PDB file of C-alpha atoms in Angstrom:
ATOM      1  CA  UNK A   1      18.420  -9.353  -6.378  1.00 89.00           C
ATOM      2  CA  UNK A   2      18.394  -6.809  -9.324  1.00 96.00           C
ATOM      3  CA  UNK A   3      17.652  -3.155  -8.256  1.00 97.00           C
ATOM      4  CA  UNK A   4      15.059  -1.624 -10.580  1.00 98.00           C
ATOM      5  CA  UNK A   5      14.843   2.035 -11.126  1.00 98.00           C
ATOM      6  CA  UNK A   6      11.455   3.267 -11.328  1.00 98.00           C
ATOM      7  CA  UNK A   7      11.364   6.433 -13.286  1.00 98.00           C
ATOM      8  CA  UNK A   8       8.321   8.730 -14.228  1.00 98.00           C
ATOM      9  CA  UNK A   9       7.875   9.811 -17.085  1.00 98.00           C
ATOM     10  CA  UNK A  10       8.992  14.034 -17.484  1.00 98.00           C
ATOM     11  CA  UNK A  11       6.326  16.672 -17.106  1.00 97.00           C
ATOM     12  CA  UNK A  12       4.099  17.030 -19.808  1.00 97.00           C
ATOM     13  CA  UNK A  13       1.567  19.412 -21.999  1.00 96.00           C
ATOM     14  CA  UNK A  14      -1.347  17.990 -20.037  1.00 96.00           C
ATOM     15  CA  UNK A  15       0.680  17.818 -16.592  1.00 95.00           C
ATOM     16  CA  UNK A  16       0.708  21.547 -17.460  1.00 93.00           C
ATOM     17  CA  UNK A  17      -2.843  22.402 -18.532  1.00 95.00           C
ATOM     18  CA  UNK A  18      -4.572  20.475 -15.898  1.00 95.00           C
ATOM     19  CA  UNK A  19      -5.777  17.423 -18.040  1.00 96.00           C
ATOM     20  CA  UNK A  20      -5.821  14.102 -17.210  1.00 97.00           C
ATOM     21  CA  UNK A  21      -4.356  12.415 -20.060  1.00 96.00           C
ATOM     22  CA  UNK A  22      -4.698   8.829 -19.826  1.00 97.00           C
ATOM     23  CA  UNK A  23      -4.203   7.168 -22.974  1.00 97.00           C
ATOM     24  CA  UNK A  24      -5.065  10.390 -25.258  1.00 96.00           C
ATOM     25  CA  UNK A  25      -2.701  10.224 -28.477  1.00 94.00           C
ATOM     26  CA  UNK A  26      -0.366  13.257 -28.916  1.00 93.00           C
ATOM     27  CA  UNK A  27       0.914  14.176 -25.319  1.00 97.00           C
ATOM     28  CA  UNK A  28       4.231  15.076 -25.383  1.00 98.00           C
ATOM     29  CA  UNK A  29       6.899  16.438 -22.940  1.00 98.00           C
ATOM     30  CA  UNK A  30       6.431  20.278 -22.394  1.00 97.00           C
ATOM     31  CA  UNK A  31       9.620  22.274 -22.482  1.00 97.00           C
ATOM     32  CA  UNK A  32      10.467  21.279 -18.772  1.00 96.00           C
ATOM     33  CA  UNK A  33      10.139  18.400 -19.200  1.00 97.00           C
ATOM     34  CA  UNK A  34      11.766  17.724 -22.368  1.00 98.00           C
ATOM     35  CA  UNK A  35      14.887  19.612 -20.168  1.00 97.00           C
ATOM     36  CA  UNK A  36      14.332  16.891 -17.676  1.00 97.00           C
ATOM     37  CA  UNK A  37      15.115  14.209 -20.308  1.00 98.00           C
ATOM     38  CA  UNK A  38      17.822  15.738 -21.766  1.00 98.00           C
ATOM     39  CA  UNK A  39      19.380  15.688 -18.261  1.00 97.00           C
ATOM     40  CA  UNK A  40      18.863  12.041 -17.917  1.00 98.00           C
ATOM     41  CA  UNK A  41      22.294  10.792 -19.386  1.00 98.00           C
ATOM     42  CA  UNK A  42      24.306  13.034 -16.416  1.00 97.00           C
ATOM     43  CA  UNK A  43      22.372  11.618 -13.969  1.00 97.00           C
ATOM     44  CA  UNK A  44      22.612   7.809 -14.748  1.00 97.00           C
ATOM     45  CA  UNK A  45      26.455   8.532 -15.866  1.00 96.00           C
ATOM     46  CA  UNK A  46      28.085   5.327 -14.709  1.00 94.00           C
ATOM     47  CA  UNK A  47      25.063   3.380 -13.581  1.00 96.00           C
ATOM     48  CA  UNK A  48      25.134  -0.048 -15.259  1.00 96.00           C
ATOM     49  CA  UNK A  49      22.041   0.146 -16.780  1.00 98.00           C
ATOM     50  CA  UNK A  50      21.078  -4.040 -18.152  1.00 98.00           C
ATOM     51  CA  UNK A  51      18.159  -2.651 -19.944  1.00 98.00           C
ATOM     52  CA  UNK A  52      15.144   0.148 -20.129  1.00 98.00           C
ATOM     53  CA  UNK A  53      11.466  -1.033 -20.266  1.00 98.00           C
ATOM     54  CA  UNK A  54       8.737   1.276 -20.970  1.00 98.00           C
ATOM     55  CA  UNK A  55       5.291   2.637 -21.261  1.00 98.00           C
ATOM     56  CA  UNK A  56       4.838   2.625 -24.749  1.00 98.00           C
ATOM     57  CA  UNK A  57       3.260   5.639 -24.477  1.00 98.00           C
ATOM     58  CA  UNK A  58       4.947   9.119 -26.933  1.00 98.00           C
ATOM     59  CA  UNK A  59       5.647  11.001 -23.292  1.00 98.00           C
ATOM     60  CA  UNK A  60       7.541   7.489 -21.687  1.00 98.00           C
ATOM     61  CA  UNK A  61       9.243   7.206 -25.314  1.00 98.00           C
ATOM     62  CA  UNK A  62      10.167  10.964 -25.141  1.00 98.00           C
ATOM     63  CA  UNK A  63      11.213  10.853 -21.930  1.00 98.00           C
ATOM     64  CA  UNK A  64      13.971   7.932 -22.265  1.00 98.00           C
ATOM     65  CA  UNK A  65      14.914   8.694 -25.916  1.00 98.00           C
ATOM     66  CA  UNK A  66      17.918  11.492 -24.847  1.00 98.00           C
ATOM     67  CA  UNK A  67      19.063   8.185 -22.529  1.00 98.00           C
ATOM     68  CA  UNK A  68      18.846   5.602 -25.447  1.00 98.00           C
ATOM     69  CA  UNK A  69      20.549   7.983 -27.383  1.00 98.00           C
ATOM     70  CA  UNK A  70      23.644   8.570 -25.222  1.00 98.00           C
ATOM     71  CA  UNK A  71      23.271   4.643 -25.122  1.00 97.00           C
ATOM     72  CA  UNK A  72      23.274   3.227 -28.399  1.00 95.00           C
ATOM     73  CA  UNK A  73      23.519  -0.263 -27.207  1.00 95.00           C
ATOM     74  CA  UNK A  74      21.328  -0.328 -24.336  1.00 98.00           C
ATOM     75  CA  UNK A  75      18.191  -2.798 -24.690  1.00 98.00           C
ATOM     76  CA  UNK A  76      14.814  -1.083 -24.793  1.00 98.00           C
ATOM     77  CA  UNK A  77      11.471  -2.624 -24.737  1.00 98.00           C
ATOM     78  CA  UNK A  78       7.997  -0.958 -24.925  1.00 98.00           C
ATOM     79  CA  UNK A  79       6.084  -2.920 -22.660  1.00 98.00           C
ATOM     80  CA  UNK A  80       2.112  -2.897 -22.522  1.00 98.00           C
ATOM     81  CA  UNK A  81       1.290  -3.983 -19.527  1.00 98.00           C
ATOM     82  CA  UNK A  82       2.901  -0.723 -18.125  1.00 98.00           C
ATOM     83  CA  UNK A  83       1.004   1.997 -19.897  1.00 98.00           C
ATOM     84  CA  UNK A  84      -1.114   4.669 -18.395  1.00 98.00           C
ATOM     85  CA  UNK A  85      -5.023   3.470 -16.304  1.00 98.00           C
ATOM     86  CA  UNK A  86      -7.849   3.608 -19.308  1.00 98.00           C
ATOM     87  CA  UNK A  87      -9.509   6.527 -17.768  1.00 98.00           C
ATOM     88  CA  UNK A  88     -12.282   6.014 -20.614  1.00 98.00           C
ATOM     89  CA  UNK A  89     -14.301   9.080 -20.927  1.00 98.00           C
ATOM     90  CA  UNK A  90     -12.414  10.933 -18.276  1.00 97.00           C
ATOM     91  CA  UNK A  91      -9.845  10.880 -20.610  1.00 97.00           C
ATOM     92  CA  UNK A  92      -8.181  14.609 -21.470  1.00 96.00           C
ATOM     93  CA  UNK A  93     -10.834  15.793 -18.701  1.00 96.00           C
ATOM     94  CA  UNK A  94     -10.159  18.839 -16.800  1.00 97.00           C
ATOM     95  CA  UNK A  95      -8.833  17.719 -13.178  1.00 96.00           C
ATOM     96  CA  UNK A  96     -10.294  20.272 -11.613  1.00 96.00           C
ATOM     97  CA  UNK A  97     -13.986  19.533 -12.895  1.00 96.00           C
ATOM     98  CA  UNK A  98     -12.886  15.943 -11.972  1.00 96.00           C
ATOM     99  CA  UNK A  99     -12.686  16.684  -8.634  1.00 95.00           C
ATOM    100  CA  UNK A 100     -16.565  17.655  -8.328  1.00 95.00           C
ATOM    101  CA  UNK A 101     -17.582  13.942  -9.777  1.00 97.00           C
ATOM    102  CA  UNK A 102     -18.578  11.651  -6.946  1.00 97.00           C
ATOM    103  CA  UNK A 103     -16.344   8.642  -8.233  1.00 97.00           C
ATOM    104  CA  UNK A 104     -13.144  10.961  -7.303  1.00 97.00           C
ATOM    105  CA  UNK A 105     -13.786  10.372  -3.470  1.00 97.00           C
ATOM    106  CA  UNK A 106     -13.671   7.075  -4.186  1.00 97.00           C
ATOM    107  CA  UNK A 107     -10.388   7.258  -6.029  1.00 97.00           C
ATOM    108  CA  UNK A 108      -9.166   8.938  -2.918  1.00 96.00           C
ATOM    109  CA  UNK A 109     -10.330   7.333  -0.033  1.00 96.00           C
ATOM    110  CA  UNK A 110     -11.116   3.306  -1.553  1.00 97.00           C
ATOM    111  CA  UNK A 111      -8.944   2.958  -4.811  1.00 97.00           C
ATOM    112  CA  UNK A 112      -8.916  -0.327  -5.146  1.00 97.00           C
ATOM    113  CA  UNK A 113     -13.548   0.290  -5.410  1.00 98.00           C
ATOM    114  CA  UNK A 114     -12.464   2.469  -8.473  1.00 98.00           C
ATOM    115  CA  UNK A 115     -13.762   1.934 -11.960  1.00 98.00           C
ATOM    116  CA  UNK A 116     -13.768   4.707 -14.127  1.00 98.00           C
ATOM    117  CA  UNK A 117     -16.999   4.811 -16.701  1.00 98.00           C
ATOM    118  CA  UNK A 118     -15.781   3.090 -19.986  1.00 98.00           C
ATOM    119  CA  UNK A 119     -12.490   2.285 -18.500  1.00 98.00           C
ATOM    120  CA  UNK A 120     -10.244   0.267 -16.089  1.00 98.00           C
ATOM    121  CA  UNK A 121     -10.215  -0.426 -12.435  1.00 98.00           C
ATOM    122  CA  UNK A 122      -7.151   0.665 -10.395  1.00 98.00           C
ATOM    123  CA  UNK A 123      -7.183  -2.727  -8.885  1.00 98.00           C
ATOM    124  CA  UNK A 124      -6.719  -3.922 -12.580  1.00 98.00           C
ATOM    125  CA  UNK A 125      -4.092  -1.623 -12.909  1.00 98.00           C
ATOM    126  CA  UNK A 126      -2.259  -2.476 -10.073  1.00 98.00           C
ATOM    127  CA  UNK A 127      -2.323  -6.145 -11.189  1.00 98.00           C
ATOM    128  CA  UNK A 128      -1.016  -5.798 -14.244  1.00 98.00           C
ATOM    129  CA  UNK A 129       1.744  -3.120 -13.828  1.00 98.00           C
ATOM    130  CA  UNK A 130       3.027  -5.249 -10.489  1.00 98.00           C
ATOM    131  CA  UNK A 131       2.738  -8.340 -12.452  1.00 98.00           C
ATOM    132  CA  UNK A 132       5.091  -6.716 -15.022  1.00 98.00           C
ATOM    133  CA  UNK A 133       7.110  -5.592 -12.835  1.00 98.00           C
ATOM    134  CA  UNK A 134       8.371  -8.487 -11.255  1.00 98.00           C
ATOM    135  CA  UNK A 135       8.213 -10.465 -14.122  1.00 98.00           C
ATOM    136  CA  UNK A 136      10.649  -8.661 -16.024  1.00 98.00           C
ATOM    137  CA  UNK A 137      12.982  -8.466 -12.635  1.00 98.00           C
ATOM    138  CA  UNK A 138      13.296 -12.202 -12.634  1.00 97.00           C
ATOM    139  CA  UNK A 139      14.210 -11.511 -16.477  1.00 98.00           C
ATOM    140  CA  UNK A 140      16.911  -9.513 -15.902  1.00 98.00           C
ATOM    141  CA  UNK A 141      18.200 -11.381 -12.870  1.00 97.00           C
ATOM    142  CA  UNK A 142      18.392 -14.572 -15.155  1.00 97.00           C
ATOM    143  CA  UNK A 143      19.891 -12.814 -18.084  1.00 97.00           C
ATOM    144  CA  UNK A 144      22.418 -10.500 -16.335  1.00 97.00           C
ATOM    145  CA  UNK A 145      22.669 -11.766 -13.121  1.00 96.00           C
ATOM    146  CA  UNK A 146      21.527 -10.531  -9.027  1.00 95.00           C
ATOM    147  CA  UNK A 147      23.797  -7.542  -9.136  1.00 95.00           C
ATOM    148  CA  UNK A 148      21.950  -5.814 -12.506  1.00 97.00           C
ATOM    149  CA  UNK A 149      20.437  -2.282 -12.492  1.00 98.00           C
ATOM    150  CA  UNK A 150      17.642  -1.944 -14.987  1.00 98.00           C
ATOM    151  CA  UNK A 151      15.026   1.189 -15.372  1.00 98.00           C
ATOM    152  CA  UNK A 152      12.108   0.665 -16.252  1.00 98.00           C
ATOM    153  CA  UNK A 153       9.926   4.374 -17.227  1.00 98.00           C
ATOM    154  CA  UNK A 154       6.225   4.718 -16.698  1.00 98.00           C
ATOM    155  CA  UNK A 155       3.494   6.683 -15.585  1.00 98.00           C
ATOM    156  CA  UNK A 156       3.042   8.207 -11.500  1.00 97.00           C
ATOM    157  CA  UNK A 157      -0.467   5.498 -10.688  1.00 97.00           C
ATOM    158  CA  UNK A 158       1.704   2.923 -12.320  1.00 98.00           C
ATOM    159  CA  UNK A 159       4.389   3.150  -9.635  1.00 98.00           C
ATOM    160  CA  UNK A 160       2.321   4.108  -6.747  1.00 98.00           C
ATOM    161  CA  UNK A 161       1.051   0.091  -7.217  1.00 98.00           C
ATOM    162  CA  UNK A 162       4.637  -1.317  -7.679  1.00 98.00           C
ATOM    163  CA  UNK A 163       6.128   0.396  -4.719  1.00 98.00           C
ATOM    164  CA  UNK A 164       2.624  -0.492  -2.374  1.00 98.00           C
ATOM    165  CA  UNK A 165       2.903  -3.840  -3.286  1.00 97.00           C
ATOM    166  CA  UNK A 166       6.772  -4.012  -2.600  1.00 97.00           C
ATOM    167  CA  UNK A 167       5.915  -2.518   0.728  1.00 96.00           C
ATOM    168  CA  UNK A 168       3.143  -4.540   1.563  1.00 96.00           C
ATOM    169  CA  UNK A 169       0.411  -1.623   1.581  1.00 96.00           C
ATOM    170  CA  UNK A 170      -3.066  -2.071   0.753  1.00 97.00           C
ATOM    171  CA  UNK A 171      -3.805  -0.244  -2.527  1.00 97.00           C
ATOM    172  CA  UNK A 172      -6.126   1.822  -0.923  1.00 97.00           C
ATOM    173  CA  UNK A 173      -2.891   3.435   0.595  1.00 97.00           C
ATOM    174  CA  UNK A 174      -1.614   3.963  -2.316  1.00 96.00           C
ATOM    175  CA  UNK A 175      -2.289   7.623  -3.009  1.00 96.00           C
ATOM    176  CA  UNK A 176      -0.556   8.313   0.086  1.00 96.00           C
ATOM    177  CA  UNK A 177       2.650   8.179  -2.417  1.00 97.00           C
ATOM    178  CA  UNK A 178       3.614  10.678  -4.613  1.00 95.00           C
ATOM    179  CA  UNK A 179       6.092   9.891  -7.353  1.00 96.00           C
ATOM    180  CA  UNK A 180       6.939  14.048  -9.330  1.00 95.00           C
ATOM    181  CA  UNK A 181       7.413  13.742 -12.809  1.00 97.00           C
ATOM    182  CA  UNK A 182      10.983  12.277 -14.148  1.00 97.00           C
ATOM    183  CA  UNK A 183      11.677  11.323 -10.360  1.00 97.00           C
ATOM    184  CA  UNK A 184      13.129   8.068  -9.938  1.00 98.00           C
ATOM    185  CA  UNK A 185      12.172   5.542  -6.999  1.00 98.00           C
ATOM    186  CA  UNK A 186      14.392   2.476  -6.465  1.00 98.00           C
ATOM    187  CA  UNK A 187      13.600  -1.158  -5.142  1.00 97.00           C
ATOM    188  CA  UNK A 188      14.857  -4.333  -5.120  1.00 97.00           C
ATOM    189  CA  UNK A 189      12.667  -7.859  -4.897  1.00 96.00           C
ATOM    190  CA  UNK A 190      13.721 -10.575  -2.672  1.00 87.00           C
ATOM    191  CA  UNK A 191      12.152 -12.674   0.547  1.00 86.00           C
ATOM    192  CA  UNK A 192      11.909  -8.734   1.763  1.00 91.00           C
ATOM    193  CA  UNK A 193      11.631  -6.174  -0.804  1.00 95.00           C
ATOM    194  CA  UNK A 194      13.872  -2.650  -0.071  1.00 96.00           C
ATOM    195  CA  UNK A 195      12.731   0.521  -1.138  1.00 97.00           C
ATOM    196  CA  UNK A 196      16.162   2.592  -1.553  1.00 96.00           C
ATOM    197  CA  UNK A 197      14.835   5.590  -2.917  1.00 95.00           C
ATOM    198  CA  UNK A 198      11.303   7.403  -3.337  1.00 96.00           C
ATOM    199  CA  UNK A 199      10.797  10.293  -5.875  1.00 95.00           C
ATOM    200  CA  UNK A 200      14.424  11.328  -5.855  1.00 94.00           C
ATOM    201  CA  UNK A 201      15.198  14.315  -8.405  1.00 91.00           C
ATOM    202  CA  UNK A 202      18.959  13.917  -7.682  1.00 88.00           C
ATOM    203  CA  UNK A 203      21.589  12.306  -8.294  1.00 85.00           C
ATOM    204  CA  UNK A 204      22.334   8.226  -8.186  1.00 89.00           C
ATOM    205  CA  UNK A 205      25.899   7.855  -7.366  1.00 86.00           C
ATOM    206  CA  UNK A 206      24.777   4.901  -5.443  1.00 85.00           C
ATOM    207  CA  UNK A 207      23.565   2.802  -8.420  1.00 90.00           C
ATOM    208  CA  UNK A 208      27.823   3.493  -9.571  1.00 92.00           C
ATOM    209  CA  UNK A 209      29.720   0.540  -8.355  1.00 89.00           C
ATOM    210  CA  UNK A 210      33.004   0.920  -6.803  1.00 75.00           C
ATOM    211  CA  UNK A 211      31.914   4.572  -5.083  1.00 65.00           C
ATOM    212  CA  UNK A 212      31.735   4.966  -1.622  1.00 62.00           C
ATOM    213  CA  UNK A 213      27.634   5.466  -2.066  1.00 59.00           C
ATOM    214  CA  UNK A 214      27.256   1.987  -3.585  1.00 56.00           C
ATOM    215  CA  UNK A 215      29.646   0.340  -0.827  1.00 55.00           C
ATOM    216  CA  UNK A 216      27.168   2.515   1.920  1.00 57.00           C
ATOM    217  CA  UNK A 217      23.845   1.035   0.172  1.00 55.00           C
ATOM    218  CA  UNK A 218      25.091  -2.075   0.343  1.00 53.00           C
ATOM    219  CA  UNK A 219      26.207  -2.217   3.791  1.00 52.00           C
ATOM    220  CA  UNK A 220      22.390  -0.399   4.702  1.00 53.00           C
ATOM    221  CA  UNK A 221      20.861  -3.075   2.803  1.00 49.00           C
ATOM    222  CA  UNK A 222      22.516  -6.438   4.435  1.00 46.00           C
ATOM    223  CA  UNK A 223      22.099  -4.820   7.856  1.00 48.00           C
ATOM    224  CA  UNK A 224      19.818  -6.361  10.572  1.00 42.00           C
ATOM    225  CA  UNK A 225      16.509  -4.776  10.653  1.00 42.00           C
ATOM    226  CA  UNK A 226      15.996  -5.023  14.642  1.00 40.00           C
ATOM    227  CA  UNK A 227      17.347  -1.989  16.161  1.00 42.00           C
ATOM    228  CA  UNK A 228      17.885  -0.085  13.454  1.00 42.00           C
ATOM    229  CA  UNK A 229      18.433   2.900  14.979  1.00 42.00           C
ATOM    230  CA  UNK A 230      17.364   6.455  14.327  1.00 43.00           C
TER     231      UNK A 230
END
């Protein structure tokens, strides 16, 4: 089973002013988080990356280009089906005047109810990013094999869904998870999906093979689940 490396997307100019961007054209990586970017290559140094999927939205791009770059031959695909909820007109909307509009308990409390006026459902979303997800798993497991590391870089609702639905929550636990910007969560698929990592900002020695991280990972991940211990 492939591990896939769930990365969001580095903070942004609208992460920063208190928008919710959506699928507005023009929002880039703010200053932090272009430094976030640029300190991608260090932290996947030595990770066998198989290939990087992505939102093909300009802050996903921005965010994985300093990576690509140190990578010249590294597969990349801009993948659709992984871009950012259409918040229709709550697009580039304040959050904090969000947060007086009735619909945003319902985003809180019922997700999957959710359907944002002239936009998507987050049960759509869910369905489509998961269905993605997977999909391109069993890709990478046919074309490089059980053991491959891949990344694929999207947006925090995005990978909320994919990590519920790995872990068998309802998506109306979903906002219960909290992915930061340019954190990286890690699962792998199988008969019982793993969750490794959730919103890590550190380093991933353990995606290195041959380091005495990977060889502990391993050993976590084949162990018995009854009494597991503390």
């Amino acid at each position: 089973m492939p591990t896939l490396l769930l990365l969001r997307h580095g903070r942004t100019t609208a992460n920063s002013a208190g928008l919710l961007a959506g699928r507005a054209p023009g929002v880039s990586l703010d200053a932090y988080g272009s430094a976030q970017a640029a300190a991608l290559p260090a932290r996947f140094a030595g990770v066998p990356l198989a290939a990087v999927v992505h939102s093909p939205l300009q802050r996903c791009a921005e965010t994985v280009a300093p990576l690509l770059a140190d990578r010249p031959g590294l597969p990349a695909f801009a993948e659709e089906r992984v871009v950012e909820c259409d918040y229709g007109e709550w697009t580039n909307r304040k959050l904090a005047e969000l947060a007086e509009e009735p619909l945003m308990v319902t985003v809180r409390r019922q997700p999957s109810a959710a359907v944002f006026p002239g936009g998507e459902s987050l049960r759509a979303v869910s369905a489509r990013v998961v269905a993605a997800a997977r999909e391109w798993d069993a890709r990478i497991a046919a074309e490089h094999g059980q053991d491959a590391v891949w990344l694929m870089c999207t947006h925090g609702d995005n990978i909320k869904a994919i990590v519920a639905d790995a872990l068998g929550l309802h998506l109306d636990l979903f906002q219960r998870l909290v992915p930061h910007p340019a954190s990286v969560s890690a699962l792998r698929y199988g008969e019982q999906p793993l969750l490794l990592r959730f919103g890590d900002t550190g380093d991933l020695a353990e995606f290195v093979p041959d380091t005495e991280a990977a060889a502990r990972d391993a050993a976590e991940a084949t162990r018995s689940p009854v009494g597991g211990g503390a």
